[in-house]
Short mmCIF file of C-alpha atoms in Angstrom, two decimals:
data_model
loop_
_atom_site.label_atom_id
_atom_site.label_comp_id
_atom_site.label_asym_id
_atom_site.label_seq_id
_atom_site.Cartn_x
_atom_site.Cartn_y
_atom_site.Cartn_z
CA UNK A 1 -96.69 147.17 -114.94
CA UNK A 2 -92.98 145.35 -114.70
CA UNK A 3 -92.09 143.01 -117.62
CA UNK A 4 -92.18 139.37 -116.96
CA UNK A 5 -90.60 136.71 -118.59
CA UNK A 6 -91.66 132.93 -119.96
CA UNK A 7 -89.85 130.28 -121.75
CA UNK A 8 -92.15 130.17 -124.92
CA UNK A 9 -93.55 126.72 -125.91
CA UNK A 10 -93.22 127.64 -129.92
CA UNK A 11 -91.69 130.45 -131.52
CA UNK A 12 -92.90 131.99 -134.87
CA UNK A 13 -90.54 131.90 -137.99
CA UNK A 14 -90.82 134.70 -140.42
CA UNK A 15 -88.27 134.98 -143.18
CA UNK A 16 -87.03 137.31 -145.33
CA UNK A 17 -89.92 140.00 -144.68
CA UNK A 18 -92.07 137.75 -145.55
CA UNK A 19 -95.24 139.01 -147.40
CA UNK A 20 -98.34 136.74 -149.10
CA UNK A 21 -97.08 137.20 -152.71
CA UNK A 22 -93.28 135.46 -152.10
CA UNK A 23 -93.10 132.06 -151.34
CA UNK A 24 -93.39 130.82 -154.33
CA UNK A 25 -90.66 132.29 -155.90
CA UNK A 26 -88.70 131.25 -152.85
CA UNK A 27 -89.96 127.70 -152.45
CA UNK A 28 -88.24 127.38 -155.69
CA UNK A 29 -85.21 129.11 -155.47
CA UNK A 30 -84.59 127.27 -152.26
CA UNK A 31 -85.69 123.87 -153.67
CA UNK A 32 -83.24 124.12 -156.70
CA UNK A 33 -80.10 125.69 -154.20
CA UNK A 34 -81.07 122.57 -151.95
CA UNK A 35 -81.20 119.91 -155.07
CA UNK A 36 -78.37 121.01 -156.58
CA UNK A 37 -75.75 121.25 -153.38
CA UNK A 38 -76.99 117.71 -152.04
CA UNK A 39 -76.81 116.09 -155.52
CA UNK A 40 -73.31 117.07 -156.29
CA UNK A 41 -72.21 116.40 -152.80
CA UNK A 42 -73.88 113.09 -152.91
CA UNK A 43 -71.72 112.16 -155.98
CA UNK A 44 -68.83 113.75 -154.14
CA UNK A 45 -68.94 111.08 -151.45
CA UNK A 46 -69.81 108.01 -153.30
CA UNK A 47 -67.26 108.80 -155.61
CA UNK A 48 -64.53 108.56 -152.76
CA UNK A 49 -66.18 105.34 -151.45
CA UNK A 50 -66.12 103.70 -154.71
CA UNK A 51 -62.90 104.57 -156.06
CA UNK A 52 -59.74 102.77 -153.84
CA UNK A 53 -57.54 105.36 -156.10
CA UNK A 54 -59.42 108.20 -154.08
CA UNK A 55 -58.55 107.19 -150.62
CA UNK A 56 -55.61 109.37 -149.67
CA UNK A 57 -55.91 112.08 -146.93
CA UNK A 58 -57.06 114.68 -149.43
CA UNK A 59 -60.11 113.01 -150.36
CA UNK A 60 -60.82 111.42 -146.83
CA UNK A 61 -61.07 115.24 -145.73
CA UNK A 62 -63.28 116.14 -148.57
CA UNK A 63 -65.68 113.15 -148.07
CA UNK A 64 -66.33 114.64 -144.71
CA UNK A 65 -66.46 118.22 -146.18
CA UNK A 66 -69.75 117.28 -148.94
CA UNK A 67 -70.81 115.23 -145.73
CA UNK A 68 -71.06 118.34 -143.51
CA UNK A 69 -72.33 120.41 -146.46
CA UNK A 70 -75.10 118.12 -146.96
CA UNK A 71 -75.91 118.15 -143.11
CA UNK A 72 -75.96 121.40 -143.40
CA UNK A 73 -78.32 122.37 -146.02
CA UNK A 74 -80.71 119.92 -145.00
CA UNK A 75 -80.29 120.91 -141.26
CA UNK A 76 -82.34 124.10 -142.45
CA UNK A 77 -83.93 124.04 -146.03
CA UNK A 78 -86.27 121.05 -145.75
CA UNK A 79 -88.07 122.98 -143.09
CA UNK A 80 -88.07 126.38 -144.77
CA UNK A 81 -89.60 124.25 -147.62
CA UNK A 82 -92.20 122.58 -145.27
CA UNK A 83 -93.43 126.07 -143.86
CA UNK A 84 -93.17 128.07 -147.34
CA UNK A 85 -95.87 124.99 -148.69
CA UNK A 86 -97.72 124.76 -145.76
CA UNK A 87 -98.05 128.54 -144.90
CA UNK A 88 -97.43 126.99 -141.22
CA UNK A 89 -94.32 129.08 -139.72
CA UNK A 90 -94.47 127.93 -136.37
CA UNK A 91 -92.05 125.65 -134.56
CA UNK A 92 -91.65 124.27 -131.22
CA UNK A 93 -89.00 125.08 -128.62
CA UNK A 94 -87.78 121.26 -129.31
CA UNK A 95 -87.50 121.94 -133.12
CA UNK A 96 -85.78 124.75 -132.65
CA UNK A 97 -83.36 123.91 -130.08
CA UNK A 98 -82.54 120.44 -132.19
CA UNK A 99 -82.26 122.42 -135.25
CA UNK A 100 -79.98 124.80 -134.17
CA UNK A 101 -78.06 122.08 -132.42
CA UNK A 102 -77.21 120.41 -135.86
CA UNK A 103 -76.21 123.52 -137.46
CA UNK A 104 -73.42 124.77 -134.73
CA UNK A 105 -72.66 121.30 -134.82
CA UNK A 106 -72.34 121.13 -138.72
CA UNK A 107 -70.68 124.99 -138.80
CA UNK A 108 -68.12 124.27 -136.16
CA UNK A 109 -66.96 120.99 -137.91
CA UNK A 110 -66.73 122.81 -141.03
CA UNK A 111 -65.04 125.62 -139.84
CA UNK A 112 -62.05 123.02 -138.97
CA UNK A 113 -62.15 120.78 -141.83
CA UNK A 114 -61.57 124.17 -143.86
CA UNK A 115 -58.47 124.28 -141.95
CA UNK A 116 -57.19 120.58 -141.98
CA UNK A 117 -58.04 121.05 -145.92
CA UNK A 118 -55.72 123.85 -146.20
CA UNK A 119 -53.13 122.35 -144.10
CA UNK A 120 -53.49 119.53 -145.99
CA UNK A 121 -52.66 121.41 -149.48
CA UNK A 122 -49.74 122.95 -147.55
CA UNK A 123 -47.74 119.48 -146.39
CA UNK A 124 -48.62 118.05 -149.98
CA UNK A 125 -47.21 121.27 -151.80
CA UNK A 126 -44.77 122.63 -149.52
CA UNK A 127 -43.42 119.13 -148.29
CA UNK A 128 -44.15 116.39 -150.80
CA UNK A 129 -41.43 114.24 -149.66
CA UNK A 130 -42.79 114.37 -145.75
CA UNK A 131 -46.39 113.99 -147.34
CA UNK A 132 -47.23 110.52 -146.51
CA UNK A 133 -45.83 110.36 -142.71
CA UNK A 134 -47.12 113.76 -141.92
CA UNK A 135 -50.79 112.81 -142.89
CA UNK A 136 -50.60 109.02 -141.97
CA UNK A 137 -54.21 107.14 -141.86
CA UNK A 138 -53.61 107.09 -138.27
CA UNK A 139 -52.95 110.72 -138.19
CA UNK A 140 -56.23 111.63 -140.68
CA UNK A 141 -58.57 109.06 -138.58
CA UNK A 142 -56.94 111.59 -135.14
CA UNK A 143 -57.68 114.39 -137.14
CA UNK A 144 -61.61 113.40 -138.20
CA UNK A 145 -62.68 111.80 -134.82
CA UNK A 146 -61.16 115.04 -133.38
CA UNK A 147 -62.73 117.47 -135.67
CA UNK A 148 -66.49 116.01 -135.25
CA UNK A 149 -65.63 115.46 -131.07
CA UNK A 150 -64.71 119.33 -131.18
CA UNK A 151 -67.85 120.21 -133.31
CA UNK A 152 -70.22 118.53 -130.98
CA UNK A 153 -69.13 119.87 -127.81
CA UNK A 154 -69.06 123.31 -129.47
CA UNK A 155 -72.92 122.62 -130.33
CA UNK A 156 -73.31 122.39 -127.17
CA UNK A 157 -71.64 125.16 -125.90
CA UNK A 158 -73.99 127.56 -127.97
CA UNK A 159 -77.13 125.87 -127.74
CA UNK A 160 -77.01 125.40 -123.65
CA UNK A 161 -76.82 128.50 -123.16
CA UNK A 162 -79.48 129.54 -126.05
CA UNK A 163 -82.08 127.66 -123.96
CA UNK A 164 -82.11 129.75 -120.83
CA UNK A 165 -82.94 132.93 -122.26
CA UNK A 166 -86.28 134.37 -121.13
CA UNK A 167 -88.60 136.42 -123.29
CA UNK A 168 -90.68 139.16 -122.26
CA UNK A 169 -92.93 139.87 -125.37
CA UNK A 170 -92.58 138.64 -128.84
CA UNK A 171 -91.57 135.22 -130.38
CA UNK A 172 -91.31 136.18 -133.50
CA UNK A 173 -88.01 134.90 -134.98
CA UNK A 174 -86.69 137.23 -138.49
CA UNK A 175 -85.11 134.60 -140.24
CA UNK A 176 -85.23 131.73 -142.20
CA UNK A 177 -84.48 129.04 -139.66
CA UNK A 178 -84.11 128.90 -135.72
CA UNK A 179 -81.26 131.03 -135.57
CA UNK A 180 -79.43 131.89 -132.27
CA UNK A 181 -78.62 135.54 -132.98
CA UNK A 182 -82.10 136.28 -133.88
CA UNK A 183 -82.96 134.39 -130.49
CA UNK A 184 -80.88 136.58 -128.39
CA UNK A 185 -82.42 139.81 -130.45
CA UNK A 186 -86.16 138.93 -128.76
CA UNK A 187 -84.68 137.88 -125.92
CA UNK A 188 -85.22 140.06 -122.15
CA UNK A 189 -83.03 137.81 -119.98
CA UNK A 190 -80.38 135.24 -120.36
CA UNK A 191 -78.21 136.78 -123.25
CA UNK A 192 -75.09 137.81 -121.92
CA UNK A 193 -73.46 134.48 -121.47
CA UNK A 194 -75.06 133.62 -125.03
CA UNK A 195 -72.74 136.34 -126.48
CA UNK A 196 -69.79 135.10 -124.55
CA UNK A 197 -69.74 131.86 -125.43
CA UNK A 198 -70.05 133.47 -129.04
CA UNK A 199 -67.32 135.64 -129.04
CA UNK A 200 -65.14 132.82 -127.35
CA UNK A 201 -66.49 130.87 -130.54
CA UNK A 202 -65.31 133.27 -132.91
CA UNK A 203 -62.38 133.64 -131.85
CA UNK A 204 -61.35 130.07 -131.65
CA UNK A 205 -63.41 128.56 -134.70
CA UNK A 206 -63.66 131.36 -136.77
CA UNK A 207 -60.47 133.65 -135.88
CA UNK A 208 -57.85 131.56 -135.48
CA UNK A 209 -58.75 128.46 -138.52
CA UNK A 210 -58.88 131.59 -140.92
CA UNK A 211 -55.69 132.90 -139.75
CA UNK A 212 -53.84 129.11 -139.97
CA UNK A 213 -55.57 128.83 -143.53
CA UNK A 214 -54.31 131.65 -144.72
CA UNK A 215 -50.86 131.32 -143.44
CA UNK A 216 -50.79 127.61 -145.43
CA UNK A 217 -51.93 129.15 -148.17
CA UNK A 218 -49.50 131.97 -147.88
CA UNK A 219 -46.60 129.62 -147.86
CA UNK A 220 -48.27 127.31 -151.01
CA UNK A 221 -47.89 130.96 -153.04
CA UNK A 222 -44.58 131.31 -152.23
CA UNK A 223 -44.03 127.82 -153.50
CA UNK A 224 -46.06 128.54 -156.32
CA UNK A 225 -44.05 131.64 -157.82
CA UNK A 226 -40.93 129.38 -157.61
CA UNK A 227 -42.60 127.13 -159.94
CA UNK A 228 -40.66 127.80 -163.81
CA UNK A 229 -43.19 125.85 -165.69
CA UNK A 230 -45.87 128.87 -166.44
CA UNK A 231 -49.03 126.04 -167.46
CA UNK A 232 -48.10 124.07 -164.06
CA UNK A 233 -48.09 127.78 -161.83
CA UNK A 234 -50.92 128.91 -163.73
CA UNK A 235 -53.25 126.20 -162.99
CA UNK A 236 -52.04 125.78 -159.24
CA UNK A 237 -52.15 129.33 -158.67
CA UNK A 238 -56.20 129.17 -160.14
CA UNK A 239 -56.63 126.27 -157.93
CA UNK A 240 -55.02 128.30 -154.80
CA UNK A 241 -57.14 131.64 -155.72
CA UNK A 242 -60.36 129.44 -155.89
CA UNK A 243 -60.30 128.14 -152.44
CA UNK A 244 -59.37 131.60 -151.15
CA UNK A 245 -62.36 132.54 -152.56
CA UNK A 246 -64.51 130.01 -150.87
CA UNK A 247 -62.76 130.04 -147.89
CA UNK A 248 -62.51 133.99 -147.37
CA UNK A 249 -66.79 134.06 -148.18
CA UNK A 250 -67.52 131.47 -145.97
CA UNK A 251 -65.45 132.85 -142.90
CA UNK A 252 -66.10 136.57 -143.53
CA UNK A 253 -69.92 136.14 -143.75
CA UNK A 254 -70.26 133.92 -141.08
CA UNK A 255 -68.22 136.17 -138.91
CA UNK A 256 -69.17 139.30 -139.76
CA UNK A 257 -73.30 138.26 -139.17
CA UNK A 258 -72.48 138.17 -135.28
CA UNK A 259 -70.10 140.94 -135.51
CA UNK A 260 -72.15 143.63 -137.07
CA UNK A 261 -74.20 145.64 -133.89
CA UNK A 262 -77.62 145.33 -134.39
CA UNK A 263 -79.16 148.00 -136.49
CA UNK A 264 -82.43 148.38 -138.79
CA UNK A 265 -81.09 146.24 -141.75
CA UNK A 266 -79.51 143.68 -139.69
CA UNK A 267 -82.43 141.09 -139.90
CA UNK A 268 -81.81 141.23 -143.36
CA UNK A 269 -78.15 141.26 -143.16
CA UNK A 270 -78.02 138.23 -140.89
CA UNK A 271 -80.19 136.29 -143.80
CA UNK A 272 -78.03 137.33 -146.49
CA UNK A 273 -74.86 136.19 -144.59
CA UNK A 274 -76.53 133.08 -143.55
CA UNK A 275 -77.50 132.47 -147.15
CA UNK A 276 -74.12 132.72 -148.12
CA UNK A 277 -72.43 130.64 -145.79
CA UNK A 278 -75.13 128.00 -144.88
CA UNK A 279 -76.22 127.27 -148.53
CA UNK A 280 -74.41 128.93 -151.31
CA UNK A 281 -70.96 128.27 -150.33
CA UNK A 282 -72.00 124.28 -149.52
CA UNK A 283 -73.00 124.21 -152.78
CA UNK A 284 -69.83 125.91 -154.54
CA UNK A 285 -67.69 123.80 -152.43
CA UNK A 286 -67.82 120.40 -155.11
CA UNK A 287 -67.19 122.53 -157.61
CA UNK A 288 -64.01 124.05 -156.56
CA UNK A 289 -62.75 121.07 -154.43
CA UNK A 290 -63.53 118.35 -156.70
CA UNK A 291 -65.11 119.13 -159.97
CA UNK A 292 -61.80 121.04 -161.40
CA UNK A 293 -59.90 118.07 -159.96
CA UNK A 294 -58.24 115.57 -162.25
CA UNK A 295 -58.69 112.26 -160.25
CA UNK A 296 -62.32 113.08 -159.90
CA UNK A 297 -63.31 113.80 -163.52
CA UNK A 298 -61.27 109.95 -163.80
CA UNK A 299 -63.53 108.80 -161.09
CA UNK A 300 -66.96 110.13 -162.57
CA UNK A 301 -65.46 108.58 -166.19
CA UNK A 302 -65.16 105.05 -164.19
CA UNK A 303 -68.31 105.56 -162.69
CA UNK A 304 -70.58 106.02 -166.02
CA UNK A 305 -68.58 103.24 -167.98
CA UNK A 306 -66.44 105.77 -170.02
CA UNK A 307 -62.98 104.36 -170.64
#
């Protein structure tokens, strides 16, 4: 009897192997990950609103950053949430497609503003005096409306071709949210341009950012070393090491998820690295952006009435 295919009406979410006894525990692991990421970016942004002394190019680029981050978690948790109360895992082809449009279109603007961020620290560090005419408001609104303009059409670019695949059997989807990859792994038809468009991708929003970032951040070390005041290297040379950090997490998980070849453990491997890169590192990212920063401890003084 030949295979044929359909376009499924619903698909059926199952994450993390999920059994009966779990999600609970998850519900509220999620819930505080989720709380915690949106409430810090929250303050993030409204700080930078509030505060005229926070308006520079720096913070205009992080404002969008806890703005993406936020998109981002709530692109996917609030419906893990919804299913892990409701015990109802299933989700339409419209759901899916629209949630997996907002998170390409949230990853891919990330993936840049990472870059512009780290380009950013490069002109201020490595070219003080050029700072200002460099990174003009002109230049910074370019660099924004180009950024979210890129991260739409690359949305597109990875969802369009998501929606043609055909399935022969199953709709069972092994992850925590409508995720592509998992898509193409149940899918009998329709992949091949899928993975093209996802190597292209990778290569272009993954590849090539990372390689820029840490070329900026390459020359900001050399500038560093050169620095004779041991306090002043020290704490720039923390700073430097802690977006590394970030940045080298976010990029190598979200990379390596659609590198690895599919294998036994790669369900779980693709949650982990999705984890990491979709929720953790949004949530790590006020923290070592802002939180450490001098003119926004000054800013969240202002803001509770502290002189």
């Amino acid at each position: 009897m030949e295979n044929y295919t359909f376009v499924p009406a619903e698909f059926l979410i199952l994450p993390f192997s999920y059994k009966a006894d779990s999600p609970a525990f998850i519900f509220i692991i999620f819930t505080a990950i989720y709380l915690l990421g949106v409430l810090m970016n929250v303050l993030i942004v409204s700080l930078i609103y509030l505060d005229e002394h926070l308006h520079s190019p720096m913070y205009v680029f992080l404002c969008n950053l806890s703005f993406v981050d936020i998109c981002y978690t709530t692109t996917i948790i609030p419906r893990l949430l919804q299913m892990l109360s409701s015990g109802n895992h299933k989700v339409s082809f419209s759901q899916c497609f629209t949630q997996m449009f907002f998170f390409f279109l949230a990853s891919g603007t990330e993936d840049l503003l990472l870059f512009t961020m780290a380009y950013d620290r490069y002109v201020a560090i490595c070219k003080p005096l050029h700072y200002h005419s460099i990174l003009s408001k002109k230049v910074c609104s370019v660099c924004m409306v180009t950024i979210w303009f890129c991260g739409s059409v690359n949305s597109c670019l990875v969802t369009a071709p998501t929606m043609k695949m055909s399935f022969c059997h199953s709709t069972t989807i092994h992850h925590f949210y409508c995720d592509a990859k998992s898509l193409s792994k149940i899918s009998c038809a329709g992949k091949e341009l899928f993975y093209l468009v996802i190597y292209f991708e990778l290569f272009f929003l993954g590849f090539c950012p990372f390689l820029c970032t840490l070329m900026s951040y390459t020359k900001i070390l050399q500038v560093i070393f050169h620095i004779k005041s041991g306090d002043r290297r020290t704490k720039a040379f923390s700073t430097c090491s802690s977006h590394l950090t970030v940045i080298m997490l976010y990029y190598g998980t979200a990379t390596s998820m659609y590198l690895l070849p599919t294998s036994r453990y790669s369900d779980i491997l693709d949650q982990v690295f999705t984890l990491l890169y979709a929720t953790v590192t949004p949530m790590l990212n006020p923290l070592i952006y802002s939180l450490r920063n001098k003119d926004v401890k000054r800013a969240v003084l202002k803001l509770l009435w502290f002189k």
